[in-house]
mmCIF file of C-alpha atoms and ligand atoms in Angstrom:
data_model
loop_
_atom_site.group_PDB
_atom_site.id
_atom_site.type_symbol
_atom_site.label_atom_id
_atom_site.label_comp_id
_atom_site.label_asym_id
_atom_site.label_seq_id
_atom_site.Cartn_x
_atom_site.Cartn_y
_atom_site.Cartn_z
ATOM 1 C CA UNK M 1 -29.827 15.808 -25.559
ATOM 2 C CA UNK M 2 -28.220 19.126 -24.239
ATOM 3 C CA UNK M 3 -26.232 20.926 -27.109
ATOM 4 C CA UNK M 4 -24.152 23.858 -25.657
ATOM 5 C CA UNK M 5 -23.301 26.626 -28.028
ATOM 6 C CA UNK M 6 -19.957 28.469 -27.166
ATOM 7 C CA UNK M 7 -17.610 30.767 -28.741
ATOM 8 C CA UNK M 8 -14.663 32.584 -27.109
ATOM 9 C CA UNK M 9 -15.353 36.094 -29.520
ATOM 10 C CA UNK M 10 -18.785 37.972 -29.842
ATOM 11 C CA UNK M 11 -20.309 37.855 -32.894
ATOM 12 C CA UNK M 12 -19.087 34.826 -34.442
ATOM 13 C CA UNK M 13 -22.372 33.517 -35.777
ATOM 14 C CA UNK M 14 -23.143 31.358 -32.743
ATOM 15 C CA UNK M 15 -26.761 32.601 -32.366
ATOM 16 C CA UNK M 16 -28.209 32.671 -35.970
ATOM 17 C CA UNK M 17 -26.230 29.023 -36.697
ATOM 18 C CA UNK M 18 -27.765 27.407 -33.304
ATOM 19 C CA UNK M 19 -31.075 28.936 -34.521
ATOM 20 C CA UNK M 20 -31.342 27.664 -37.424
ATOM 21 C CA UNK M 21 -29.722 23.962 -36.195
ATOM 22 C CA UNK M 22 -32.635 24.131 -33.781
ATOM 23 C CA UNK M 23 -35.299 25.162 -36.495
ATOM 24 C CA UNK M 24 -34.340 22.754 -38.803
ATOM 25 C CA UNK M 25 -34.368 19.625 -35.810
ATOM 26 C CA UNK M 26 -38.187 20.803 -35.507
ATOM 27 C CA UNK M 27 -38.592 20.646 -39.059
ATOM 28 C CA UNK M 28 -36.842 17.007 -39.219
ATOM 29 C CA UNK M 29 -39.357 15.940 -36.150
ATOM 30 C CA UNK M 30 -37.674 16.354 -33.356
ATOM 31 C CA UNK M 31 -39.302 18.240 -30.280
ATOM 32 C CA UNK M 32 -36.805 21.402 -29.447
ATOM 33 C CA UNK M 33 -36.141 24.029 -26.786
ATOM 34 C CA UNK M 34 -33.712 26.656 -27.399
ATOM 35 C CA UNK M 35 -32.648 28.262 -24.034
ATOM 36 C CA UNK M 36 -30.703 31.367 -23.968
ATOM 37 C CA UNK M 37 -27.797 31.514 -21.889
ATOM 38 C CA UNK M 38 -26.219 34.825 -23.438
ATOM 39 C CA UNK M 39 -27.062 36.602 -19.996
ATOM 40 C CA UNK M 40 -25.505 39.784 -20.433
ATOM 41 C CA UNK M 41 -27.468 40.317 -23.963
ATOM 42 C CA UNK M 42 -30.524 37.916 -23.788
ATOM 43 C CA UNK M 43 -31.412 38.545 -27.432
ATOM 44 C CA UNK M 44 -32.285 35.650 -29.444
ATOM 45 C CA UNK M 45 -36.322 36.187 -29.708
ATOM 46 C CA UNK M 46 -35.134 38.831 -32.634
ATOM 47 C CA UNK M 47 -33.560 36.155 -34.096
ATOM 48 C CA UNK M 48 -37.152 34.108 -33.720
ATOM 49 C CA UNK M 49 -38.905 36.874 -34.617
ATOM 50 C CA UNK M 50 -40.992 37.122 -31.338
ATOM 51 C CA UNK M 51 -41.254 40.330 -30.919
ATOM 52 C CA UNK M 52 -42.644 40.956 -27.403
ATOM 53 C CA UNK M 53 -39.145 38.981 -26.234
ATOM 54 C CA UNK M 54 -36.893 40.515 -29.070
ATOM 55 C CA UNK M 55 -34.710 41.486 -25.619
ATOM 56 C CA UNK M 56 -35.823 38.749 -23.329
ATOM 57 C CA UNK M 57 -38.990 38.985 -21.139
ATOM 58 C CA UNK M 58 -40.099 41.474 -18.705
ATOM 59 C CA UNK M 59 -41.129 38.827 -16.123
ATOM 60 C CA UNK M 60 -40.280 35.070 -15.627
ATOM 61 C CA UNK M 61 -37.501 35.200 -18.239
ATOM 62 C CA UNK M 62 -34.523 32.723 -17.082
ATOM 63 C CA UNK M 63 -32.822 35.154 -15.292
ATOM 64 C CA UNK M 64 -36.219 35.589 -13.095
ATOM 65 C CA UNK M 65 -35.954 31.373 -12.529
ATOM 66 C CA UNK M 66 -32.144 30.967 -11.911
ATOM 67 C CA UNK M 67 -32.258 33.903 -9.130
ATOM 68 C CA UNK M 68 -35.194 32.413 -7.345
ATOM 69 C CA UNK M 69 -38.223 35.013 -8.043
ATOM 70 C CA UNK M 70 -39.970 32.783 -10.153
ATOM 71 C CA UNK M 71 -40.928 28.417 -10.110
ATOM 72 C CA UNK M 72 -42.404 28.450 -13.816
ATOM 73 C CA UNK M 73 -40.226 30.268 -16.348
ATOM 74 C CA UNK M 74 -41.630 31.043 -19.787
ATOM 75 C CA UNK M 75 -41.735 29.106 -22.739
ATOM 76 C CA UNK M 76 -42.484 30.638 -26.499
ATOM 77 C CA UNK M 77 -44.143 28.651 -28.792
ATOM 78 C CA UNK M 78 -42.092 29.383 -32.024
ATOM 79 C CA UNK M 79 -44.668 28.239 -34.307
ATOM 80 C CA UNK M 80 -47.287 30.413 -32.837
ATOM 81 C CA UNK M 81 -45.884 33.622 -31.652
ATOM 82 C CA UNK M 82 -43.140 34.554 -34.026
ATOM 83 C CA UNK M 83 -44.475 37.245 -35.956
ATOM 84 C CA UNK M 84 -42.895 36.099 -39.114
ATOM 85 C CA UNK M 85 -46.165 34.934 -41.197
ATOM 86 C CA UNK M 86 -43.994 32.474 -43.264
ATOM 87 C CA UNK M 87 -42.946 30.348 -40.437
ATOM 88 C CA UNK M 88 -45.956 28.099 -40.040
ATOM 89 C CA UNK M 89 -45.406 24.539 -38.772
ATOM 90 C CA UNK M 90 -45.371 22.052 -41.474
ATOM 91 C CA UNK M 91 -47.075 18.779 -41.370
ATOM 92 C CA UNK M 92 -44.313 16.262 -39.653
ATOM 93 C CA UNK M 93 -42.559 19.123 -37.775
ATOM 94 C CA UNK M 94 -42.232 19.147 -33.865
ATOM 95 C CA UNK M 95 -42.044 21.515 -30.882
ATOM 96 C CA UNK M 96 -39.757 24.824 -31.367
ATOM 97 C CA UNK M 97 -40.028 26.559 -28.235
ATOM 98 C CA UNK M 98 -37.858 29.450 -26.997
ATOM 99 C CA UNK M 99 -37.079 29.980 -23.028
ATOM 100 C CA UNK M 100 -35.491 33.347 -23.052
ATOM 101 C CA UNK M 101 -33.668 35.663 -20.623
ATOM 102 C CA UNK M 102 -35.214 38.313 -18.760
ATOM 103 C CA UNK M 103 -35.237 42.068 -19.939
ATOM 104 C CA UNK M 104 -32.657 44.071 -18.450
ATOM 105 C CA UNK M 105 -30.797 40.515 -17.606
ATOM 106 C CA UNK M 106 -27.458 40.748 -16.763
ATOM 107 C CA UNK M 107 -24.018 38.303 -16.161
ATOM 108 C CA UNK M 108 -24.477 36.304 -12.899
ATOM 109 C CA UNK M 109 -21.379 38.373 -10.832
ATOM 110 C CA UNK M 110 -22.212 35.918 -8.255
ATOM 111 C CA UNK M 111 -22.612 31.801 -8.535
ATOM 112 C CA UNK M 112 -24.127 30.804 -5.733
ATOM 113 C CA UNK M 113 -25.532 26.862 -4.930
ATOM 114 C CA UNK M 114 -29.054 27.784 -5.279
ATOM 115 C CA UNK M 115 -28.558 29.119 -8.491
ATOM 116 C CA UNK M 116 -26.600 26.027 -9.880
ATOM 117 C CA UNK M 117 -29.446 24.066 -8.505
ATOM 118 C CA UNK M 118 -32.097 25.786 -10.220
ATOM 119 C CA UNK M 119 -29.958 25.658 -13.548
ATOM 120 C CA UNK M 120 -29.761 21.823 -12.731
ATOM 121 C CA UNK M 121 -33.392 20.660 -12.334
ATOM 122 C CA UNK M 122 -33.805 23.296 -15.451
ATOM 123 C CA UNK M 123 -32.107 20.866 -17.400
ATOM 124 C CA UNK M 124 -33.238 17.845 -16.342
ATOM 125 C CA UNK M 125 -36.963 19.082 -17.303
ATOM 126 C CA UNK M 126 -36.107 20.391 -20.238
ATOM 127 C CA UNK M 127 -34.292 17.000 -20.980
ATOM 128 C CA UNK M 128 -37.648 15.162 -19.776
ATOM 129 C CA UNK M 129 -39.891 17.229 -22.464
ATOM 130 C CA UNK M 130 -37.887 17.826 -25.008
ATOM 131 C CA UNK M 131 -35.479 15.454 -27.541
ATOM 132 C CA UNK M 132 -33.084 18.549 -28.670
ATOM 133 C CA UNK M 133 -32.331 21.557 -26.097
ATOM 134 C CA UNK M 134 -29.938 24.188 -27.531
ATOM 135 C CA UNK M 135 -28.044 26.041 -25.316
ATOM 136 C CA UNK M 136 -27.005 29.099 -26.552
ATOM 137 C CA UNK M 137 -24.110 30.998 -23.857
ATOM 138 C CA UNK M 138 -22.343 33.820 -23.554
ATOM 139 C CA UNK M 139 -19.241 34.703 -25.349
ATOM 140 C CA UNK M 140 -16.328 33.838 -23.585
ATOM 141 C CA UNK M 141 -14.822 32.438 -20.459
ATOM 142 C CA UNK M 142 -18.521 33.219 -18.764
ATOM 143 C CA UNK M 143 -20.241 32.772 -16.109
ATOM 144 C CA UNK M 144 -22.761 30.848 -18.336
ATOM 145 C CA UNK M 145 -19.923 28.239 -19.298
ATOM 146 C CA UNK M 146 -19.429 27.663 -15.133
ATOM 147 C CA UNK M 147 -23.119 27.263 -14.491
ATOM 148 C CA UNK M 148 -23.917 25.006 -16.947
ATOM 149 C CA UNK M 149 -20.345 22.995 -16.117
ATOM 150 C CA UNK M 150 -21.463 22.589 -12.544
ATOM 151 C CA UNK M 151 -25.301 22.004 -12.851
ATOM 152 C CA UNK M 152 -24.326 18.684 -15.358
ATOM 153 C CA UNK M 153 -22.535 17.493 -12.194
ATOM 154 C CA UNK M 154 -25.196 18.062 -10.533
ATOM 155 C CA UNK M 155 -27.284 14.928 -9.527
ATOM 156 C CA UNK M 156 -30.135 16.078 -10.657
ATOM 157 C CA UNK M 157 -28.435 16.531 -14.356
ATOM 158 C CA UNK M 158 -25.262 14.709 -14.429
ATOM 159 C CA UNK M 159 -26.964 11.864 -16.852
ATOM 160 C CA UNK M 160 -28.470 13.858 -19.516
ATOM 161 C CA UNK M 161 -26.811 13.581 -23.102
ATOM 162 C CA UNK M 162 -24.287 16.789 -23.960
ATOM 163 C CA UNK M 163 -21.926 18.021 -26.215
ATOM 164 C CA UNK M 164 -20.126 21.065 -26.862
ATOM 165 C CA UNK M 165 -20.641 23.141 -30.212
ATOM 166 C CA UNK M 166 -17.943 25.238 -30.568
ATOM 167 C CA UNK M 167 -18.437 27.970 -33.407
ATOM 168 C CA UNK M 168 -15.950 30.246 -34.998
ATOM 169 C CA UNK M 169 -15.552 32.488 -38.132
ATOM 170 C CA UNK M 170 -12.665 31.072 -40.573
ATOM 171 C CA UNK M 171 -9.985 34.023 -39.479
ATOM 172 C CA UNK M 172 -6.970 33.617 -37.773
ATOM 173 C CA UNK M 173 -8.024 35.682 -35.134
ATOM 174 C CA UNK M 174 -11.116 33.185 -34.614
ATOM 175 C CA UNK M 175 -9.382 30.491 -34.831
ATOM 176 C CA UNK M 176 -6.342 30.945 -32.475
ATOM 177 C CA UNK M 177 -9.200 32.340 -30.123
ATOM 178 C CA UNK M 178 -11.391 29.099 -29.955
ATOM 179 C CA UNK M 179 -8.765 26.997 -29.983
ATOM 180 C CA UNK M 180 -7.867 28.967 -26.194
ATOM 181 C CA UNK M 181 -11.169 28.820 -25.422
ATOM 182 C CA UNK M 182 -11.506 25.040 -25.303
ATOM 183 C CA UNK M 183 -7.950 24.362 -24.383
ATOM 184 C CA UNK M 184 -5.710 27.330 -23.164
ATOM 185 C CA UNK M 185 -5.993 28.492 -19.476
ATOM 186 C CA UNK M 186 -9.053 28.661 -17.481
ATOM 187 C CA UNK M 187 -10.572 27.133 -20.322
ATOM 188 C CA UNK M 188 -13.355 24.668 -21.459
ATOM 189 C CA UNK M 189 -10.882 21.633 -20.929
ATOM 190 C CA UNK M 190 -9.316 23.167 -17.623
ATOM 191 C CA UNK M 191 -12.421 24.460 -16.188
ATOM 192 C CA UNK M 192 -14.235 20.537 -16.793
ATOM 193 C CA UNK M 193 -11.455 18.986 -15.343
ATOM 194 C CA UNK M 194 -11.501 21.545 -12.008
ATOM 195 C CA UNK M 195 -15.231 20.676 -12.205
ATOM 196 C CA UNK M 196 -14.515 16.707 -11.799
ATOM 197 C CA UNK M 197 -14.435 16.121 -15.775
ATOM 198 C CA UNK M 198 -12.214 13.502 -17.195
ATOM 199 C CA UNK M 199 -10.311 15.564 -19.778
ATOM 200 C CA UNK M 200 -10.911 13.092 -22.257
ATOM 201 C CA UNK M 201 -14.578 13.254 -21.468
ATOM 202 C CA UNK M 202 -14.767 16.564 -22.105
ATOM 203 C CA UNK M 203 -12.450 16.287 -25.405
ATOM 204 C CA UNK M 204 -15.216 13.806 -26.512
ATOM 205 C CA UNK M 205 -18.258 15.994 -26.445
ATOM 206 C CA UNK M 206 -16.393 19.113 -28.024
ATOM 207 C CA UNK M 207 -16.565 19.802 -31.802
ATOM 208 C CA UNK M 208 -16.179 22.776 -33.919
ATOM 209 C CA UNK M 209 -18.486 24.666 -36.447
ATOM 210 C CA UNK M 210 -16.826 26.831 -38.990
ATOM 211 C CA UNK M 211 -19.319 30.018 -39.491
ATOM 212 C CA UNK M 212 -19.433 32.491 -42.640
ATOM 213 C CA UNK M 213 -17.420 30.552 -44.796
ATOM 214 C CA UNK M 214 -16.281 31.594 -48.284
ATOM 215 C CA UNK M 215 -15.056 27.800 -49.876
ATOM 216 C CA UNK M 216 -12.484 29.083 -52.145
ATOM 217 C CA UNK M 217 -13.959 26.470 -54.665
ATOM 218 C CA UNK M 218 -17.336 27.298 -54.514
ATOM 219 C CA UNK M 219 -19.964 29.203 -56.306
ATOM 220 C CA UNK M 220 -19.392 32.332 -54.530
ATOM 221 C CA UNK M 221 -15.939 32.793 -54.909
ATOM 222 C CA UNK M 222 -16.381 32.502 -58.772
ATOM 223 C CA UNK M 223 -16.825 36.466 -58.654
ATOM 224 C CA UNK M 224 -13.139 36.577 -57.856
ATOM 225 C CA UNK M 225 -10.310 37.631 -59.962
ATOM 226 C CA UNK M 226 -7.851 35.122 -60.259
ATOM 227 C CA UNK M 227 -5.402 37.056 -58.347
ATOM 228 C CA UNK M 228 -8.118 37.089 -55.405
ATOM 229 C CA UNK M 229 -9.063 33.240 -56.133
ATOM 230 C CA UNK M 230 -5.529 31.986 -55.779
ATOM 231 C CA UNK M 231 -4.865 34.042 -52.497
ATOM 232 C CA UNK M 232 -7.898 33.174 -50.687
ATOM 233 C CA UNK M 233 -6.721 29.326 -51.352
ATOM 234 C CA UNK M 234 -3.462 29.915 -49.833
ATOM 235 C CA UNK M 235 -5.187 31.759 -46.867
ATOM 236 C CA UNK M 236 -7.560 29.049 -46.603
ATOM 237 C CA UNK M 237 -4.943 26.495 -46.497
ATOM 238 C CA UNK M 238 -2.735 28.410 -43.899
ATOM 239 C CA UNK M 239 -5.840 28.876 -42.083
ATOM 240 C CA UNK M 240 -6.301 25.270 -42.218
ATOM 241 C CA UNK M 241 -3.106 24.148 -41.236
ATOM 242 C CA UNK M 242 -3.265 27.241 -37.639
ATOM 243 C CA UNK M 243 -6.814 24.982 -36.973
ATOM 244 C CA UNK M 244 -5.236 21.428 -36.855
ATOM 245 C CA UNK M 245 -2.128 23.126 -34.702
ATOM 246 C CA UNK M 246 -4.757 24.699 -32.306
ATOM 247 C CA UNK M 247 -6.575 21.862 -32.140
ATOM 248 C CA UNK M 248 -9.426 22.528 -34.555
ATOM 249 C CA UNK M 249 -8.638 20.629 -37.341
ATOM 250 C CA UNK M 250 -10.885 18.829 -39.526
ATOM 251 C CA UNK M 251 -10.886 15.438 -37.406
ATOM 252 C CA UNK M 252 -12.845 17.710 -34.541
ATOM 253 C CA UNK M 253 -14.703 20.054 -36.853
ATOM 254 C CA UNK M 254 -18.868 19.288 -36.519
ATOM 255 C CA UNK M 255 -19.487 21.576 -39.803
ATOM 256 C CA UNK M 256 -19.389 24.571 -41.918
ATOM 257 C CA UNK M 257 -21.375 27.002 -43.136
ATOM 258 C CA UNK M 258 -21.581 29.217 -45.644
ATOM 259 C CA UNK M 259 -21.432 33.167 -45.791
ATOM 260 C CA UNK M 260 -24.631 33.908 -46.744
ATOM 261 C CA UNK M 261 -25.810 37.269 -48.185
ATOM 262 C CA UNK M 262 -29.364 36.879 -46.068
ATOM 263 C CA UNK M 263 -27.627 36.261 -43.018
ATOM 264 C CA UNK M 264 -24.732 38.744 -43.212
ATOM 265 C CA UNK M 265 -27.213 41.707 -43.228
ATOM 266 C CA UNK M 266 -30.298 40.166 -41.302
ATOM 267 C CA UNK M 267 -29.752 37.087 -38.543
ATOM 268 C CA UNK M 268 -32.969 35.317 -39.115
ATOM 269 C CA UNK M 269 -34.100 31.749 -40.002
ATOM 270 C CA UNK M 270 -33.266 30.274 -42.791
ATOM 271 C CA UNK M 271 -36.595 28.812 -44.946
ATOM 272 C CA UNK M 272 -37.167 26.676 -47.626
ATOM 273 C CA UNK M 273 -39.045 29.719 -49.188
ATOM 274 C CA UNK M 274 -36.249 32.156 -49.054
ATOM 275 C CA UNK M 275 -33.938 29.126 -50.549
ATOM 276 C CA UNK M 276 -35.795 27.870 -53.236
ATOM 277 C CA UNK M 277 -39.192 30.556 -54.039
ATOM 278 C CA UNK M 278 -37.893 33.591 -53.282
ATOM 279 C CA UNK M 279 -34.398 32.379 -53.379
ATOM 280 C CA UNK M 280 -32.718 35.388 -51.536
ATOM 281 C CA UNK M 281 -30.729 33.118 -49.604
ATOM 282 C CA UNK M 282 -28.348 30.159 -50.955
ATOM 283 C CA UNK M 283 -29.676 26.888 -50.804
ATOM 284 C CA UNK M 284 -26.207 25.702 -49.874
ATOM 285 C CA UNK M 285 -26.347 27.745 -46.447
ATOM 286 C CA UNK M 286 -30.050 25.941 -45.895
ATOM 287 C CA UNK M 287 -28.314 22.381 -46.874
ATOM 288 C CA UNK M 288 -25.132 23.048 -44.292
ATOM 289 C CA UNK M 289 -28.103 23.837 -41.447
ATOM 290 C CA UNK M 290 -30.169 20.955 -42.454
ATOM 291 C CA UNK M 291 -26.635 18.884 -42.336
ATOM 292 C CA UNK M 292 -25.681 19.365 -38.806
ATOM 293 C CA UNK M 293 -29.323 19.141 -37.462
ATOM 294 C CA UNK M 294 -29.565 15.873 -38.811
ATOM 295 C CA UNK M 295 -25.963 15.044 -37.725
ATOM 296 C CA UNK M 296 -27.006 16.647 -34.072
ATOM 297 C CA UNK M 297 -30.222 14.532 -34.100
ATOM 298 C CA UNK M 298 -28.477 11.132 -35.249
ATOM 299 C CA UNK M 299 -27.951 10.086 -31.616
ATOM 300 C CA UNK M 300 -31.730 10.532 -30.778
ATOM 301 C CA UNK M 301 -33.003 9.006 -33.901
ATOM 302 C CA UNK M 302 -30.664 5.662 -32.649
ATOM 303 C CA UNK M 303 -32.242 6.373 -29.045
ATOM 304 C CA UNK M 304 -35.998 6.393 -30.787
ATOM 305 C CA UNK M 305 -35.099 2.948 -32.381
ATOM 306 C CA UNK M 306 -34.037 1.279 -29.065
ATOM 307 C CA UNK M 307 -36.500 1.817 -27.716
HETATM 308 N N1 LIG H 1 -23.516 32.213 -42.258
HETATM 309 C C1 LIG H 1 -23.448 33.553 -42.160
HETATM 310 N N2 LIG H 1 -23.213 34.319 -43.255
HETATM 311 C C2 LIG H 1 -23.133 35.663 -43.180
HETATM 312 N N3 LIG H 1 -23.286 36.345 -42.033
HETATM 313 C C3 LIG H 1 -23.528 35.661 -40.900
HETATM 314 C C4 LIG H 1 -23.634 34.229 -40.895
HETATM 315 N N4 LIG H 1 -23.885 33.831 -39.629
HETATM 316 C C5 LIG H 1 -23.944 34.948 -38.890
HETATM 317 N N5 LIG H 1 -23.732 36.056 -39.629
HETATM 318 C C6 LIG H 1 -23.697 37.469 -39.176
HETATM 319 O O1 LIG H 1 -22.785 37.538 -38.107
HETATM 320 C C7 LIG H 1 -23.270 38.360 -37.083
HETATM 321 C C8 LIG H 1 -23.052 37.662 -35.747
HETATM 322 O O2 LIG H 1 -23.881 36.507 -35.709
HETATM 323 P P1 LIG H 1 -24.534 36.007 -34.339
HETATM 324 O O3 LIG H 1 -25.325 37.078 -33.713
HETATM 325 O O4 LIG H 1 -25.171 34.710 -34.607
HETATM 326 O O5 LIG H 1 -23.183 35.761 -33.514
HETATM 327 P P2 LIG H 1 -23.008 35.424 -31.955
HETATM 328 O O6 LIG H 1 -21.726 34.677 -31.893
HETATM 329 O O7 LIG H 1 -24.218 34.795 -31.418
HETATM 330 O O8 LIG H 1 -22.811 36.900 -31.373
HETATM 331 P P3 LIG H 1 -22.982 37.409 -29.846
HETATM 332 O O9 LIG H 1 -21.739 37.018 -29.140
HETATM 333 O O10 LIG H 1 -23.118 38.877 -30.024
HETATM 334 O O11 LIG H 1 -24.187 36.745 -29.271
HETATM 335 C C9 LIG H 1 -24.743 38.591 -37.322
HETATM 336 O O12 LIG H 1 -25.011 39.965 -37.269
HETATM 337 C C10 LIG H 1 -25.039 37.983 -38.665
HETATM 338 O O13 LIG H 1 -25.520 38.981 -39.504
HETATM 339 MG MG1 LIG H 2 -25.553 35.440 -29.916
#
């Protein structure tokens, strides 16, 4: 399955949710790729921890494959060549594997046939190899979100399994932005249908993740005055009521997760260790990534049985 990871802002918590999503599908046994698509700032190996692609490679990175100069792009082994020494692959975990951009990588000013192509039979390998490929783009109406439109109408890709994560932080700002991401003009909706979408097809594959979230009844808003608790529950509930009219509301949203101290300060994966030995990070943010990887993966684990 293709999972592709949008936002319309920058910095919404797209990267470091997707992340740890795809860590915890390897964890749950499921073989995964994580392909980064934020061309203009190729920089999820930090987030990995490899640090000889912290910025994307300096040769074969995907920007190297989609423009032609290269037939084999490279892939990371997670496991083996993040230099964090407490992510060692468990017994029962799968492939994580990283494909990312190229150093210096820019936005594609230019999409040409060859390059939609290349994006195309990209997808249909990774499709072949792996169970779980998470596509992380670039913020935005991007050049990303075209490519990958037109290379799943592509023969080559047009039957692989997608959906659409969209991710947002729980402002208003956020939320009337995703909201015109996925339906205003020249957006997600728009775009599909120009690109020979159904609109309800696309409208099928498109849920929302709700990033950094403080749950006015939860643990950490208990540090509140009451004055603070009773506001943030009547901005939570006007937030809640913007999301359904912009057509995020809780029938489309895929998950939530929490603000978490860890993350907020360093975007990194998420382990058991730092949940429950160390306990630096909440073991409620590790649950809400474990939730929508097994969520994610339900469609695959039904595929397994079929077959
Ligand atoms: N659950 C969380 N709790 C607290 N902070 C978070 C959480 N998720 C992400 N962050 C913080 O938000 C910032 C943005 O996250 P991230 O880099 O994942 O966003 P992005 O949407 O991928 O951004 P960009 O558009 O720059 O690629 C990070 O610096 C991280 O520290
Ligand atoms: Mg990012």
């Amino acid at each position: 399955m293709l999972v592709f990871s949008v936002s319309d802002k920058g910095g919404t918590g797209r990267s470091v949710t997707s992340t740890n999503v795809a860590y915890r599908a390897a964890l749950l046994g499921f073989n995964t790729v994580y392909l980064d698509f934020d061309f203009g700032s190729p920089t999820v190996g930090a987030i990995f921890e490899v640090e000889h692609a912290r910025t994307g490679v300096s040769q074969r990175g995907l920007h190297d494959y989609l423009y032609g100069v290269t037939e084999n792009p490279v892939i990371i082994d997670v496991w083996a060549e993040s230099n964090r020494e407490t992510l060692v692959r468990p017994l029962g975990a799968r492939r994580l594997e990283l494909m990312p951009g190229s150093l210096g990588g820019s936005e594609f000013l230019e999409m040409t046939d060859e390059i939609v192509d290349r994006c195309a039979e990209l997808f249909k390998k990774a499709h072949e190899q792996f169970e779980l490929c998470v596509v992380d783009l670039s913020a935005g109406r991007s050049a990303a979100m075209e490519l990958v439109l037109k290379a799943c109408k592509h023969k080559k890709a047009r039957d692989l399994t997608r959906r659409w994560l969209v991710f947002h932080r729980w402002t208003r700002q956020h939320v009337i932005a995703a909201g015109n991401l996925v339906h205003g003009d020249n957006g997600l909706i728009k775009y599909g249908v120009n690109c020979d979408y159904g609109e309800e097809e696309m409208e099928e594959m498109i849920s929302y993740v709700r990033t950094a979230v403080i749950d006015p009844a939860g643990e950490s808003a208990r540090i509140l005055n009451s004055a603070q608790q009773s506001w943030l529950d009547a901005v939570d509930k006007e937030l809640e009521s913007l999301a359904s009219t912009a057509g995020l509301g809780r029938d489309v949203r895929f998950g939530t997760v929490p603000l978490d101290p860890v993350l907020q300060w360093r975007e990194q994966l998420l382990t058991d260790r730092d949940a429950h030995t160390t306990r630096v990070a909440n073991p409620a943010t590790v649950d809400a990534f474990k939730d929508l990887a097994d969520r994610l993966c339900a469609p695959i684990r039904a595929e397994r049985l079929r077959r």
